Amino acid sequence: MPSGCYFLLLQGDDRRKLLTRAQPAVTTDQLLELQHQVDKVHVSEALLDYLQALLEFTRQSPRYRNGLSPRAGLALLHSARSWAYLSGRDLVLPEDVQTVLPAVVSHRLPPEGEHSGSLAGTGQADTNIGMLAFTRSVDHATHDSKVHLFNATV
């Protein structure tokens, strides 16, 4: 038998009424501490290069009407950090970016040909970009690094 709020929701109680009876899961101080802990999750330079390469790929690819903005990149980074923290790690892996990518960018990455205002592709953007793997090369003379993306599924 369903329990708690889920049961009430299934019975058809108005959700607005349920909100008045909902109890907070954490206090404000606990939430602020969790946010502080997420901010401490390490992000390597290589991961930042990977993220930047993903953003650039969406901007250059003919598959997308608009590429991902710097703000989308920040949302993706913060979500990946949160996912890593919730997974019990103190560093972000490319897999964390790949895991959160569909939820973070699907509404921000309309496919080319989908016209503005269309709901047809909402939430259905091609988010296979997260499956792009990368290699990183370093020019030892200048210490510049460059990320090269390739399709890992092929």
mmCIF file with all atom_site columns, C-alpha atoms in Angstrom:
data_model
loop_
_atom_site.group_PDB
_atom_site.id
_atom_site.type_symbol
_atom_site.label_atom_id
_atom_site.label_alt_id
_atom_site.label_comp_id
_atom_site.label_asym_id
_atom_site.label_entity_id
_atom_site.label_seq_id
_atom_site.pdbx_PDB_ins_code
_atom_site.Cartn_x
_atom_site.Cartn_y
_atom_site.Cartn_z
_atom_site.occupancy
_atom_site.B_iso_or_equiv
_atom_site.pdbx_formal_charge
_atom_site.auth_seq_id
_atom_site.auth_comp_id
_atom_site.auth_asym_id
_atom_site.auth_atom_id
_atom_site.pdbx_PDB_model_num
ATOM 1   C CA . MET A 1 1   ? 0.000  0.000  0.000   1.00 0.00 ? 1   MET A CA 1
ATOM 2   C CA . PRO A 1 2   ? 1.397  3.469  -0.894  1.00 0.00 ? 2   PRO A CA 1
ATOM 3   C CA . SER A 1 3   ? 2.432  5.597  2.049   1.00 0.00 ? 3   SER A CA 1
ATOM 4   C CA . GLY A 1 4   ? 2.429  9.253  3.089   1.00 0.00 ? 4   GLY A CA 1
ATOM 5   C CA . CYS A 1 5   ? 2.073  12.043 0.565   1.00 0.00 ? 5   CYS A CA 1
ATOM 6   C CA . TYR A 1 6   ? 2.214  9.624  -2.357  1.00 0.00 ? 6   TYR A CA 1
ATOM 7   C CA . PHE A 1 7   ? -0.960 7.957  -1.169  1.00 0.00 ? 7   PHE A CA 1
ATOM 8   C CA . LEU A 1 8   ? -2.667 11.323 -0.707  1.00 0.00 ? 8   LEU A CA 1
ATOM 9   C CA . LEU A 1 9   ? -1.574 12.375 -4.174  1.00 0.00 ? 9   LEU A CA 1
ATOM 10  C CA . LEU A 1 10  ? -2.932 9.173  -5.692  1.00 0.00 ? 10  LEU A CA 1
ATOM 11  C CA . GLN A 1 11  ? -6.237 9.688  -3.864  1.00 0.00 ? 11  GLN A CA 1
ATOM 12  C CA . GLY A 1 12  ? -6.636 12.907 -5.790  1.00 0.00 ? 12  GLY A CA 1
ATOM 13  C CA . ASP A 1 13  ? -6.125 15.491 -3.069  1.00 0.00 ? 13  ASP A CA 1
ATOM 14  C CA . ASP A 1 14  ? -5.341 18.891 -4.482  1.00 0.00 ? 14  ASP A CA 1
ATOM 15  C CA . ARG A 1 15  ? -1.567 19.284 -4.630  1.00 0.00 ? 15  ARG A CA 1
ATOM 16  C CA . ARG A 1 16  ? -1.793 22.831 -3.285  1.00 0.00 ? 16  ARG A CA 1
ATOM 17  C CA . LYS A 1 17  ? -3.428 21.460 -0.136  1.00 0.00 ? 17  LYS A CA 1
ATOM 18  C CA . LEU A 1 18  ? -0.699 18.838 0.162   1.00 0.00 ? 18  LEU A CA 1
ATOM 19  C CA . LEU A 1 19  ? 1.922  21.587 0.157   1.00 0.00 ? 19  LEU A CA 1
ATOM 20  C CA . THR A 1 20  ? 0.427  23.114 3.283   1.00 0.00 ? 20  THR A CA 1
ATOM 21  C CA . ARG A 1 21  ? 0.939  19.800 5.095   1.00 0.00 ? 21  ARG A CA 1
ATOM 22  C CA . ALA A 1 22  ? 4.384  19.010 3.696   1.00 0.00 ? 22  ALA A CA 1
ATOM 23  C CA . GLN A 1 23  ? 7.261  18.945 6.153   1.00 0.00 ? 23  GLN A CA 1
ATOM 24  C CA . PRO A 1 24  ? 10.715 20.157 5.106   1.00 0.00 ? 24  PRO A CA 1
ATOM 25  C CA . ALA A 1 25  ? 13.241 17.408 4.461   1.00 0.00 ? 25  ALA A CA 1
ATOM 26  C CA . VAL A 1 26  ? 16.163 19.604 5.599   1.00 0.00 ? 26  VAL A CA 1
ATOM 27  C CA . THR A 1 27  ? 16.573 22.868 7.432   1.00 0.00 ? 27  THR A CA 1
ATOM 28  C CA . THR A 1 28  ? 17.840 26.012 5.749   1.00 0.00 ? 28  THR A CA 1
ATOM 29  C CA . ASP A 1 29  ? 21.201 25.605 7.488   1.00 0.00 ? 29  ASP A CA 1
ATOM 30  C CA . GLN A 1 30  ? 21.461 21.986 6.339   1.00 0.00 ? 30  GLN A CA 1
ATOM 31  C CA . LEU A 1 31  ? 20.680 23.012 2.753   1.00 0.00 ? 31  LEU A CA 1
ATOM 32  C CA . LEU A 1 32  ? 23.329 25.748 2.845   1.00 0.00 ? 32  LEU A CA 1
ATOM 33  C CA . GLU A 1 33  ? 25.853 23.242 4.199   1.00 0.00 ? 33  GLU A CA 1
ATOM 34  C CA . LEU A 1 34  ? 25.022 20.768 1.412   1.00 0.00 ? 34  LEU A CA 1
ATOM 35  C CA . GLN A 1 35  ? 25.490 23.521 -1.164  1.00 0.00 ? 35  GLN A CA 1
ATOM 36  C CA . HIS A 1 36  ? 28.840 24.380 0.435   1.00 0.00 ? 36  HIS A CA 1
ATOM 37  C CA . GLN A 1 37  ? 29.917 20.716 0.260   1.00 0.00 ? 37  GLN A CA 1
ATOM 38  C CA . VAL A 1 38  ? 28.948 20.532 -3.436  1.00 0.00 ? 38  VAL A CA 1
ATOM 39  C CA . ASP A 1 39  ? 31.036 23.645 -4.137  1.00 0.00 ? 39  ASP A CA 1
ATOM 40  C CA . LYS A 1 40  ? 34.065 21.834 -2.666  1.00 0.00 ? 40  LYS A CA 1
ATOM 41  C CA . VAL A 1 41  ? 33.819 18.933 -5.155  1.00 0.00 ? 41  VAL A CA 1
ATOM 42  C CA . HIS A 1 42  ? 36.972 19.088 -7.283  1.00 0.00 ? 42  HIS A CA 1
ATOM 43  C CA . VAL A 1 43  ? 36.790 19.802 -11.011 1.00 0.00 ? 43  VAL A CA 1
ATOM 44  C CA . SER A 1 44  ? 39.985 19.100 -12.934 1.00 0.00 ? 44  SER A CA 1
ATOM 45  C CA . GLU A 1 45  ? 41.304 21.237 -15.747 1.00 0.00 ? 45  GLU A CA 1
ATOM 46  C CA . ALA A 1 46  ? 40.815 18.270 -18.083 1.00 0.00 ? 46  ALA A CA 1
ATOM 47  C CA . LEU A 1 47  ? 37.139 18.059 -17.151 1.00 0.00 ? 47  LEU A CA 1
ATOM 48  C CA . LEU A 1 48  ? 36.726 21.801 -17.749 1.00 0.00 ? 48  LEU A CA 1
ATOM 49  C CA . ASP A 1 49  ? 38.359 21.317 -21.156 1.00 0.00 ? 49  ASP A CA 1
ATOM 50  C CA . TYR A 1 50  ? 35.926 18.475 -21.863 1.00 0.00 ? 50  TYR A CA 1
ATOM 51  C CA . LEU A 1 51  ? 32.952 20.600 -20.868 1.00 0.00 ? 51  LEU A CA 1
ATOM 52  C CA . GLN A 1 52  ? 34.173 23.528 -22.964 1.00 0.00 ? 52  GLN A CA 1
ATOM 53  C CA . ALA A 1 53  ? 34.671 21.200 -25.934 1.00 0.00 ? 53  ALA A CA 1
ATOM 54  C CA . LEU A 1 54  ? 31.091 19.919 -25.557 1.00 0.00 ? 54  LEU A CA 1
ATOM 55  C CA . LEU A 1 55  ? 29.777 23.483 -25.530 1.00 0.00 ? 55  LEU A CA 1
ATOM 56  C CA . GLU A 1 56  ? 31.861 24.381 -28.565 1.00 0.00 ? 56  GLU A CA 1
ATOM 57  C CA . PHE A 1 57  ? 30.719 21.251 -30.383 1.00 0.00 ? 57  PHE A CA 1
ATOM 58  C CA . THR A 1 58  ? 27.084 22.294 -30.003 1.00 0.00 ? 58  THR A CA 1
ATOM 59  C CA . ARG A 1 59  ? 27.903 25.768 -31.318 1.00 0.00 ? 59  ARG A CA 1
ATOM 60  C CA . GLN A 1 60  ? 29.716 24.435 -34.388 1.00 0.00 ? 60  GLN A CA 1
ATOM 61  C CA . SER A 1 61  ? 27.494 21.463 -35.208 1.00 0.00 ? 61  SER A CA 1
ATOM 62  C CA . PRO A 1 62  ? 24.913 21.823 -37.963 1.00 0.00 ? 62  PRO A CA 1
ATOM 63  C CA . ARG A 1 63  ? 22.639 19.517 -35.909 1.00 0.00 ? 63  ARG A CA 1
ATOM 64  C CA . TYR A 1 64  ? 21.601 22.319 -33.571 1.00 0.00 ? 64  TYR A CA 1
ATOM 65  C CA . ARG A 1 65  ? 19.878 25.612 -34.251 1.00 0.00 ? 65  ARG A CA 1
ATOM 66  C CA . ASN A 1 66  ? 21.692 27.234 -31.337 1.00 0.00 ? 66  ASN A CA 1
ATOM 67  C CA . GLY A 1 67  ? 24.607 25.925 -29.367 1.00 0.00 ? 67  GLY A CA 1
ATOM 68  C CA . LEU A 1 68  ? 24.845 25.820 -25.608 1.00 0.00 ? 68  LEU A CA 1
ATOM 69  C CA . SER A 1 69  ? 25.574 29.121 -23.882 1.00 0.00 ? 69  SER A CA 1
ATOM 70  C CA . PRO A 1 70  ? 28.150 29.776 -21.154 1.00 0.00 ? 70  PRO A CA 1
ATOM 71  C CA . ARG A 1 71  ? 25.242 29.837 -18.702 1.00 0.00 ? 71  ARG A CA 1
ATOM 72  C CA . ALA A 1 72  ? 24.225 26.344 -19.851 1.00 0.00 ? 72  ALA A CA 1
ATOM 73  C CA . GLY A 1 73  ? 27.817 25.279 -19.262 1.00 0.00 ? 73  GLY A CA 1
ATOM 74  C CA . LEU A 1 74  ? 27.680 26.609 -15.710 1.00 0.00 ? 74  LEU A CA 1
ATOM 75  C CA . ALA A 1 75  ? 24.407 24.760 -15.079 1.00 0.00 ? 75  ALA A CA 1
ATOM 76  C CA . LEU A 1 76  ? 25.920 21.577 -16.479 1.00 0.00 ? 76  LEU A CA 1
ATOM 77  C CA . LEU A 1 77  ? 29.035 21.942 -14.315 1.00 0.00 ? 77  LEU A CA 1
ATOM 78  C CA . HIS A 1 78  ? 27.040 22.608 -11.153 1.00 0.00 ? 78  HIS A CA 1
ATOM 79  C CA . SER A 1 79  ? 24.724 19.673 -11.844 1.00 0.00 ? 79  SER A CA 1
ATOM 80  C CA . ALA A 1 80  ? 27.686 17.353 -12.509 1.00 0.00 ? 80  ALA A CA 1
ATOM 81  C CA . ARG A 1 81  ? 29.296 18.505 -9.255  1.00 0.00 ? 81  ARG A CA 1
ATOM 82  C CA . SER A 1 82  ? 26.063 17.794 -7.402  1.00 0.00 ? 82  SER A CA 1
ATOM 83  C CA . TRP A 1 83  ? 25.786 14.355 -9.014  1.00 0.00 ? 83  TRP A CA 1
ATOM 84  C CA . ALA A 1 84  ? 29.362 13.525 -8.014  1.00 0.00 ? 84  ALA A CA 1
ATOM 85  C CA . TYR A 1 85  ? 28.657 14.620 -4.435  1.00 0.00 ? 85  TYR A CA 1
ATOM 86  C CA . LEU A 1 86  ? 25.466 12.563 -4.261  1.00 0.00 ? 86  LEU A CA 1
ATOM 87  C CA . SER A 1 87  ? 27.464 9.619  -5.639  1.00 0.00 ? 87  SER A CA 1
ATOM 88  C CA . GLY A 1 88  ? 29.884 9.922  -2.716  1.00 0.00 ? 88  GLY A CA 1
ATOM 89  C CA . ARG A 1 89  ? 32.838 11.330 -4.643  1.00 0.00 ? 89  ARG A CA 1
ATOM 90  C CA . ASP A 1 90  ? 34.877 14.470 -4.105  1.00 0.00 ? 90  ASP A CA 1
ATOM 91  C CA . LEU A 1 91  ? 35.713 14.921 -7.789  1.00 0.00 ? 91  LEU A CA 1
ATOM 92  C CA . VAL A 1 92  ? 33.711 15.226 -10.991 1.00 0.00 ? 92  VAL A CA 1
ATOM 93  C CA . LEU A 1 93  ? 34.145 12.606 -13.719 1.00 0.00 ? 93  LEU A CA 1
ATOM 94  C CA . PRO A 1 94  ? 33.138 12.881 -17.396 1.00 0.00 ? 94  PRO A CA 1
ATOM 95  C CA . GLU A 1 95  ? 30.493 10.269 -16.597 1.00 0.00 ? 95  GLU A CA 1
ATOM 96  C CA . ASP A 1 96  ? 28.870 12.757 -14.205 1.00 0.00 ? 96  ASP A CA 1
ATOM 97  C CA . VAL A 1 97  ? 28.576 15.281 -17.042 1.00 0.00 ? 97  VAL A CA 1
ATOM 98  C CA . GLN A 1 98  ? 27.143 12.588 -19.309 1.00 0.00 ? 98  GLN A CA 1
ATOM 99  C CA . THR A 1 99  ? 24.621 11.524 -16.669 1.00 0.00 ? 99  THR A CA 1
ATOM 100 C CA . VAL A 1 100 ? 23.167 14.970 -15.998 1.00 0.00 ? 100 VAL A CA 1
ATOM 101 C CA . LEU A 1 101 ? 23.476 16.304 -19.561 1.00 0.00 ? 101 LEU A CA 1
ATOM 102 C CA . PRO A 1 102 ? 20.015 15.257 -20.853 1.00 0.00 ? 102 PRO A CA 1
ATOM 103 C CA . ALA A 1 103 ? 18.192 16.803 -17.897 1.00 0.00 ? 103 ALA A CA 1
ATOM 104 C CA . VAL A 1 104 ? 20.199 20.019 -18.061 1.00 0.00 ? 104 VAL A CA 1
ATOM 105 C CA . VAL A 1 105 ? 20.356 20.702 -21.801 1.00 0.00 ? 105 VAL A CA 1
ATOM 106 C CA . SER A 1 106 ? 17.442 19.007 -23.548 1.00 0.00 ? 106 SER A CA 1
ATOM 107 C CA . HIS A 1 107 ? 15.303 22.139 -23.395 1.00 0.00 ? 107 HIS A CA 1
ATOM 108 C CA . ARG A 1 108 ? 18.282 24.339 -24.343 1.00 0.00 ? 108 ARG A CA 1
ATOM 109 C CA . LEU A 1 109 ? 19.388 22.456 -27.430 1.00 0.00 ? 109 LEU A CA 1
ATOM 110 C CA . PRO A 1 110 ? 16.683 22.442 -30.112 1.00 0.00 ? 110 PRO A CA 1
ATOM 111 C CA . PRO A 1 111 ? 17.581 20.451 -33.221 1.00 0.00 ? 111 PRO A CA 1
ATOM 112 C CA . GLU A 1 112 ? 18.128 22.366 -36.452 1.00 0.00 ? 112 GLU A CA 1
ATOM 113 C CA . GLY A 1 113 ? 14.870 22.679 -38.364 1.00 0.00 ? 113 GLY A CA 1
ATOM 114 C CA . GLU A 1 114 ? 12.674 22.869 -35.282 1.00 0.00 ? 114 GLU A CA 1
ATOM 115 C CA . HIS A 1 115 ? 11.020 26.255 -35.440 1.00 0.00 ? 115 HIS A CA 1
ATOM 116 C CA . SER A 1 116 ? 10.789 28.668 -32.551 1.00 0.00 ? 116 SER A CA 1
ATOM 117 C CA . GLY A 1 117 ? 7.812  28.114 -30.295 1.00 0.00 ? 117 GLY A CA 1
ATOM 118 C CA . SER A 1 118 ? 7.375  24.504 -31.394 1.00 0.00 ? 118 SER A CA 1
ATOM 119 C CA . LEU A 1 119 ? 6.666  22.010 -28.669 1.00 0.00 ? 119 LEU A CA 1
ATOM 120 C CA . ALA A 1 120 ? 7.359  19.068 -30.947 1.00 0.00 ? 120 ALA A CA 1
ATOM 121 C CA . GLY A 1 121 ? 10.952 18.582 -29.821 1.00 0.00 ? 121 GLY A CA 1
ATOM 122 C CA . THR A 1 122 ? 10.718 19.877 -26.280 1.00 0.00 ? 122 THR A CA 1
ATOM 123 C CA . GLY A 1 123 ? 12.804 17.622 -24.087 1.00 0.00 ? 123 GLY A CA 1
ATOM 124 C CA . GLN A 1 124 ? 13.756 15.506 -27.096 1.00 0.00 ? 124 GLN A CA 1
ATOM 125 C CA . ALA A 1 125 ? 16.992 17.235 -28.108 1.00 0.00 ? 125 ALA A CA 1
ATOM 126 C CA . ASP A 1 126 ? 19.828 15.056 -29.334 1.00 0.00 ? 126 ASP A CA 1
ATOM 127 C CA . THR A 1 127 ? 21.826 14.756 -26.144 1.00 0.00 ? 127 THR A CA 1
ATOM 128 C CA . ASN A 1 128 ? 24.186 12.116 -27.480 1.00 0.00 ? 128 ASN A CA 1
ATOM 129 C CA . ILE A 1 129 ? 26.846 14.805 -27.294 1.00 0.00 ? 129 ILE A CA 1
ATOM 130 C CA . GLY A 1 130 ? 27.520 13.605 -23.761 1.00 0.00 ? 130 GLY A CA 1
ATOM 131 C CA . MET A 1 131 ? 28.725 10.321 -25.202 1.00 0.00 ? 131 MET A CA 1
ATOM 132 C CA . LEU A 1 132 ? 31.491 12.072 -27.093 1.00 0.00 ? 132 LEU A CA 1
ATOM 133 C CA . ALA A 1 133 ? 34.804 10.988 -25.651 1.00 0.00 ? 133 ALA A CA 1
ATOM 134 C CA . PHE A 1 134 ? 37.881 13.149 -25.662 1.00 0.00 ? 134 PHE A CA 1
ATOM 135 C CA . THR A 1 135 ? 41.609 13.110 -25.877 1.00 0.00 ? 135 THR A CA 1
ATOM 136 C CA . ARG A 1 136 ? 43.752 15.953 -24.686 1.00 0.00 ? 136 ARG A CA 1
ATOM 137 C CA . SER A 1 137 ? 46.951 17.048 -26.351 1.00 0.00 ? 137 SER A CA 1
ATOM 138 C CA . VAL A 1 138 ? 49.484 19.392 -24.814 1.00 0.00 ? 138 VAL A CA 1
ATOM 139 C CA . ASP A 1 139 ? 51.936 21.545 -26.735 1.00 0.00 ? 139 ASP A CA 1
ATOM 140 C CA . HIS A 1 140 ? 54.944 21.211 -24.449 1.00 0.00 ? 140 HIS A CA 1
ATOM 141 C CA . ALA A 1 141 ? 56.619 24.297 -25.888 1.00 0.00 ? 141 ALA A CA 1
ATOM 142 C CA . THR A 1 142 ? 53.696 26.628 -25.104 1.00 0.00 ? 142 THR A CA 1
ATOM 143 C CA . HIS A 1 143 ? 51.974 24.492 -22.449 1.00 0.00 ? 143 HIS A CA 1
ATOM 144 C CA . ASP A 1 144 ? 48.703 25.002 -24.334 1.00 0.00 ? 144 ASP A CA 1
ATOM 145 C CA . SER A 1 145 ? 46.282 22.136 -24.233 1.00 0.00 ? 145 SER A CA 1
ATOM 146 C CA . LYS A 1 146 ? 43.546 21.223 -26.672 1.00 0.00 ? 146 LYS A CA 1
ATOM 147 C CA . VAL A 1 147 ? 40.673 18.794 -26.314 1.00 0.00 ? 147 VAL A CA 1
ATOM 148 C CA . HIS A 1 148 ? 39.747 16.623 -29.288 1.00 0.00 ? 148 HIS A CA 1
ATOM 149 C CA . LEU A 1 149 ? 36.277 15.090 -29.262 1.00 0.00 ? 149 LEU A CA 1
ATOM 150 C CA . PHE A 1 150 ? 35.359 11.843 -30.975 1.00 0.00 ? 150 PHE A CA 1
ATOM 151 C CA . ASN A 1 151 ? 32.312 9.619  -30.989 1.00 0.00 ? 151 ASN A CA 1
ATOM 152 C CA . ALA A 1 152 ? 32.965 6.797  -28.542 1.00 0.00 ? 152 ALA A CA 1
ATOM 153 C CA . THR A 1 153 ? 29.952 4.791  -29.674 1.00 0.00 ? 153 THR A CA 1
ATOM 154 C CA . VAL A 1 154 ? 31.175 4.203  -33.205 1.00 0.00 ? 154 VAL A CA 1
#
